[in-house]
């Protein structure tokens, strides 16, 4: 059993996201997470596996995983993206509301296809505070909304900007996720 995904079956996790038809055909939801992870990895269903990890791991571990993985693409970041990436790393280490609100403001400067914007959106939607403007009544994000944003960040980073490192990126990402699921730090060397 995985320390950070202590489940004996995965029906509830699988219901949290829209999986591909191919994944639905091969996954036995009564299985433990390790079996599902191995099945998706072996079938090369990387996007589904990213969604699975993002919806199965606890919130901070999910965001930390994306930090570890997105560091693989730091060479393509603009100054604004690098600054926002650093702010997200800082938030994971010390999750404070002013930092979350700072991230909200900074992400508005980036385009939707920026994987760093999706990371920042995940931090903002993490469930620790309102997603409405500060002067308005509290509105909490939908449960696991951050998971969708983080999965978007990782899957976008795998392909944009275009490069030939997609498969290696995913393999390193999944090694990191599995390490985190076992209770490790997920650092990529």
mmCIF file of C-alpha atoms in Angstrom:
data_model
loop_
_atom_site.group_PDB
_atom_site.id
_atom_site.type_symbol
_atom_site.label_atom_id
_atom_site.label_comp_id
_atom_site.label_asym_id
_atom_site.label_seq_id
_atom_site.Cartn_x
_atom_site.Cartn_y
_atom_site.Cartn_z
ATOM 1 C CA UNK A 1 0.000 0.000 0.000
ATOM 2 C CA UNK A 2 1.236 3.479 -0.853
ATOM 3 C CA UNK A 3 1.744 5.730 2.175
ATOM 4 C CA UNK A 4 0.227 8.860 0.567
ATOM 5 C CA UNK A 5 -2.494 6.969 -1.348
ATOM 6 C CA UNK A 6 -3.666 4.478 1.303
ATOM 7 C CA UNK A 7 -6.552 2.973 -0.677
ATOM 8 C CA UNK A 8 -7.569 -0.609 -1.327
ATOM 9 C CA UNK A 9 -9.690 0.390 -4.342
ATOM 10 C CA UNK A 10 -9.837 3.463 -6.564
ATOM 11 C CA UNK A 11 -13.473 3.992 -7.572
ATOM 12 C CA UNK A 12 -13.773 7.310 -5.702
ATOM 13 C CA UNK A 13 -10.535 8.685 -7.178
ATOM 14 C CA UNK A 14 -11.530 7.645 -10.709
ATOM 15 C CA UNK A 15 -14.880 9.465 -10.397
ATOM 16 C CA UNK A 16 -13.076 12.778 -9.806
ATOM 17 C CA UNK A 17 -11.853 13.213 -13.393
ATOM 18 C CA UNK A 18 -12.765 12.336 -16.959
ATOM 19 C CA UNK A 19 -10.575 9.480 -18.101
ATOM 20 C CA UNK A 20 -10.013 8.286 -21.657
ATOM 21 C CA UNK A 21 -11.961 5.391 -23.139
ATOM 22 C CA UNK A 22 -8.697 3.439 -23.408
ATOM 23 C CA UNK A 23 -8.022 3.899 -19.699
ATOM 24 C CA UNK A 24 -11.558 2.891 -18.778
ATOM 25 C CA UNK A 25 -11.105 -0.345 -20.723
ATOM 26 C CA UNK A 26 -7.932 -1.458 -18.954
ATOM 27 C CA UNK A 27 -8.377 -0.165 -15.403
ATOM 28 C CA UNK A 28 -9.880 -2.374 -12.720
ATOM 29 C CA UNK A 29 -11.203 0.115 -10.186
ATOM 30 C CA UNK A 30 -11.366 -2.505 -7.457
ATOM 31 C CA UNK A 31 -7.559 -2.665 -7.617
ATOM 32 C CA UNK A 32 -5.111 -0.908 -5.341
ATOM 33 C CA UNK A 33 -3.512 2.298 -6.671
ATOM 34 C CA UNK A 34 -0.218 0.543 -7.505
ATOM 35 C CA UNK A 35 -1.994 -1.790 -9.953
ATOM 36 C CA UNK A 36 -3.757 1.103 -11.677
ATOM 37 C CA UNK A 37 -0.542 3.118 -11.853
ATOM 38 C CA UNK A 38 1.301 0.189 -13.432
ATOM 39 C CA UNK A 39 -1.535 -0.479 -15.906
ATOM 40 C CA UNK A 40 -1.702 3.120 -17.100
ATOM 41 C CA UNK A 41 2.073 3.419 -17.319
ATOM 42 C CA UNK A 42 2.444 0.179 -19.272
ATOM 43 C CA UNK A 43 -0.303 1.252 -21.709
ATOM 44 C CA UNK A 44 1.358 4.653 -22.233
ATOM 45 C CA UNK A 45 -1.753 6.493 -21.057
ATOM 46 C CA UNK A 46 0.270 9.301 -19.572
ATOM 47 C CA UNK A 47 -2.400 11.989 -19.422
ATOM 48 C CA UNK A 48 -4.735 9.640 -17.547
ATOM 49 C CA UNK A 49 -1.938 8.720 -15.149
ATOM 50 C CA UNK A 50 -1.212 12.397 -14.456
ATOM 51 C CA UNK A 51 -4.893 12.921 -13.638
ATOM 52 C CA UNK A 52 -4.917 9.832 -11.428
ATOM 53 C CA UNK A 53 -1.950 11.017 -9.365
ATOM 54 C CA UNK A 54 -3.330 14.583 -9.154
ATOM 55 C CA UNK A 55 -6.646 13.300 -7.824
ATOM 56 C CA UNK A 56 -5.241 10.575 -5.562
ATOM 57 C CA UNK A 57 -2.408 12.350 -3.754
ATOM 58 C CA UNK A 58 -3.175 14.847 -0.961
ATOM 59 C CA UNK A 59 -3.385 18.489 -2.055
ATOM 60 C CA UNK A 60 0.045 19.739 -0.947
ATOM 61 C CA UNK A 61 1.751 16.627 -2.274
ATOM 62 C CA UNK A 62 0.009 17.119 -5.627
ATOM 63 C CA UNK A 63 1.200 20.706 -5.881
ATOM 64 C CA UNK A 64 4.693 19.781 -4.663
ATOM 65 C CA UNK A 65 4.828 17.039 -7.314
ATOM 66 C CA UNK A 66 4.078 19.575 -10.026
ATOM 67 C CA UNK A 67 6.826 21.852 -8.678
ATOM 68 C CA UNK A 68 9.332 18.984 -8.913
ATOM 69 C CA UNK A 69 8.218 18.087 -12.427
ATOM 70 C CA UNK A 70 7.935 21.605 -13.831
ATOM 71 C CA UNK A 71 11.528 22.292 -12.820
ATOM 72 C CA UNK A 72 12.409 20.052 -15.769
ATOM 73 C CA UNK A 73 11.108 22.795 -18.088
ATOM 74 C CA UNK A 74 12.590 25.838 -16.336
ATOM 75 C CA UNK A 75 14.768 26.550 -19.366
ATOM 76 C CA UNK A 76 11.703 27.734 -21.331
ATOM 77 C CA UNK A 77 10.266 30.075 -18.685
ATOM 78 C CA UNK A 78 10.011 33.807 -19.153
ATOM 79 C CA UNK A 79 11.074 36.070 -16.282
ATOM 80 C CA UNK A 80 7.423 36.524 -15.255
ATOM 81 C CA UNK A 81 6.842 32.761 -15.317
ATOM 82 C CA UNK A 82 10.009 32.084 -13.316
ATOM 83 C CA UNK A 83 8.977 34.635 -10.717
ATOM 84 C CA UNK A 84 5.510 33.086 -10.414
ATOM 85 C CA UNK A 85 7.020 29.584 -10.285
ATOM 86 C CA UNK A 86 9.214 30.703 -7.368
ATOM 87 C CA UNK A 87 6.172 32.199 -5.609
ATOM 88 C CA UNK A 88 4.329 28.871 -5.980
ATOM 89 C CA UNK A 89 7.319 26.975 -4.551
ATOM 90 C CA UNK A 90 7.387 29.404 -1.649
ATOM 91 C CA UNK A 91 3.647 28.902 -1.050
ATOM 92 C CA UNK A 92 4.046 25.102 -0.873
ATOM 93 C CA UNK A 93 6.760 25.509 1.751
ATOM 94 C CA UNK A 94 4.765 28.102 3.725
ATOM 95 C CA UNK A 95 1.086 28.145 2.685
ATOM 96 C CA UNK A 96 -0.124 31.576 3.743
ATOM 97 C CA UNK A 97 -3.130 33.506 2.446
ATOM 98 C CA UNK A 98 -1.202 36.663 1.401
ATOM 99 C CA UNK A 99 1.093 34.477 -0.713
ATOM 100 C CA UNK A 100 -1.895 32.746 -2.318
ATOM 101 C CA UNK A 101 -3.471 36.115 -3.156
ATOM 102 C CA UNK A 102 -0.148 37.367 -4.577
ATOM 103 C CA UNK A 103 -0.055 34.309 -6.849
ATOM 104 C CA UNK A 104 -3.619 35.075 -7.954
ATOM 105 C CA UNK A 105 -2.625 38.579 -9.068
ATOM 106 C CA UNK A 106 0.584 37.496 -10.788
ATOM 107 C CA UNK A 107 -0.997 34.683 -12.794
ATOM 108 C CA UNK A 108 -3.330 37.140 -14.504
ATOM 109 C CA UNK A 109 -0.333 38.354 -16.532
ATOM 110 C CA UNK A 110 0.207 34.956 -18.170
ATOM 111 C CA UNK A 111 -1.587 33.287 -21.064
ATOM 112 C CA UNK A 112 -3.742 30.203 -20.488
ATOM 113 C CA UNK A 113 -1.322 27.994 -22.418
ATOM 114 C CA UNK A 114 1.417 28.736 -19.871
ATOM 115 C CA UNK A 115 1.924 25.667 -17.709
ATOM 116 C CA UNK A 116 3.079 27.987 -14.913
ATOM 117 C CA UNK A 117 -0.254 29.777 -15.037
ATOM 118 C CA UNK A 118 -1.975 26.417 -14.523
ATOM 119 C CA UNK A 119 0.312 25.650 -11.593
ATOM 120 C CA UNK A 120 -0.581 29.028 -10.090
ATOM 121 C CA UNK A 121 -4.276 28.400 -10.744
ATOM 122 C CA UNK A 122 -3.958 25.113 -8.839
ATOM 123 C CA UNK A 123 -2.349 26.899 -5.904
ATOM 124 C CA UNK A 124 -5.092 29.531 -5.936
ATOM 125 C CA UNK A 125 -7.846 26.872 -6.150
ATOM 126 C CA UNK A 126 -6.291 24.641 -3.461
ATOM 127 C CA UNK A 127 -9.232 24.976 -1.063
ATOM 128 C CA UNK A 128 -7.540 26.967 1.699
ATOM 129 C CA UNK A 129 -9.355 30.214 0.937
ATOM 130 C CA UNK A 130 -11.986 31.999 -1.093
ATOM 131 C CA UNK A 131 -11.671 32.302 -4.863
ATOM 132 C CA UNK A 132 -13.810 35.444 -4.929
ATOM 133 C CA UNK A 133 -12.313 38.911 -4.752
ATOM 134 C CA UNK A 134 -11.323 39.886 -1.228
ATOM 135 C CA UNK A 135 -14.143 42.463 -0.955
ATOM 136 C CA UNK A 136 -16.829 39.897 -1.883
ATOM 137 C CA UNK A 137 -18.427 37.109 0.179
ATOM 138 C CA UNK A 138 -16.410 33.918 0.528
ATOM 139 C CA UNK A 139 -16.692 31.459 -2.365
ATOM 140 C CA UNK A 140 -14.790 28.222 -1.936
ATOM 141 C CA UNK A 141 -13.563 26.307 -4.989
ATOM 142 C CA UNK A 142 -15.161 23.052 -6.046
ATOM 143 C CA UNK A 143 -13.535 20.014 -4.468
ATOM 144 C CA UNK A 144 -10.483 18.824 -6.450
ATOM 145 C CA UNK A 145 -10.545 21.853 -8.762
ATOM 146 C CA UNK A 146 -6.859 22.330 -7.939
ATOM 147 C CA UNK A 147 -6.227 18.761 -9.162
ATOM 148 C CA UNK A 148 -7.563 19.591 -12.592
ATOM 149 C CA UNK A 149 -5.361 22.692 -12.824
ATOM 150 C CA UNK A 150 -2.258 20.817 -11.681
ATOM 151 C CA UNK A 151 -2.912 18.003 -14.151
ATOM 152 C CA UNK A 152 -3.280 20.689 -16.813
ATOM 153 C CA UNK A 153 0.055 22.206 -15.799
ATOM 154 C CA UNK A 154 1.926 18.907 -16.020
ATOM 155 C CA UNK A 155 0.279 17.716 -19.231
ATOM 156 C CA UNK A 156 0.827 21.113 -20.862
ATOM 157 C CA UNK A 157 4.479 21.181 -19.817
ATOM 158 C CA UNK A 158 4.930 17.785 -21.455
ATOM 159 C CA UNK A 159 4.089 19.223 -24.887
ATOM 160 C CA UNK A 160 4.339 23.048 -24.875
ATOM 161 C CA UNK A 161 6.484 24.656 -25.981
ATOM 162 C CA UNK A 162 7.056 21.829 -28.439
ATOM 163 C CA UNK A 163 10.071 19.644 -27.857
ATOM 164 C CA UNK A 164 11.229 16.068 -28.267
ATOM 165 C CA UNK A 165 11.515 15.322 -24.535
ATOM 166 C CA UNK A 166 7.871 14.363 -23.865
ATOM 167 C CA UNK A 167 8.404 10.665 -23.065
ATOM 168 C CA UNK A 168 11.454 11.251 -20.866
ATOM 169 C CA UNK A 169 9.576 14.076 -19.105
ATOM 170 C CA UNK A 170 6.640 11.794 -18.299
ATOM 171 C CA UNK A 171 8.918 8.965 -17.119
ATOM 172 C CA UNK A 172 10.726 11.330 -14.747
ATOM 173 C CA UNK A 173 7.391 12.797 -13.630
ATOM 174 C CA UNK A 174 5.973 9.380 -12.778
ATOM 175 C CA UNK A 175 9.111 8.322 -10.918
ATOM 176 C CA UNK A 176 8.748 11.504 -8.866
ATOM 177 C CA UNK A 177 5.027 10.913 -8.236
ATOM 178 C CA UNK A 178 5.621 7.332 -7.163
ATOM 179 C CA UNK A 179 8.335 8.450 -4.766
ATOM 180 C CA UNK A 180 5.947 10.993 -3.239
ATOM 181 C CA UNK A 181 3.189 8.367 -3.033
ATOM 182 C CA UNK A 182 5.595 6.201 -1.021
ATOM 183 C CA UNK A 183 6.319 9.100 1.349
ATOM 184 C CA UNK A 184 9.430 10.500 -0.361
ATOM 185 C CA UNK A 185 10.221 14.021 -1.517
ATOM 186 C CA UNK A 186 9.820 13.381 -5.241
ATOM 187 C CA UNK A 187 12.970 15.232 -6.192
ATOM 188 C CA UNK A 188 14.225 14.619 -9.726
ATOM 189 C CA UNK A 189 17.939 14.329 -10.335
#
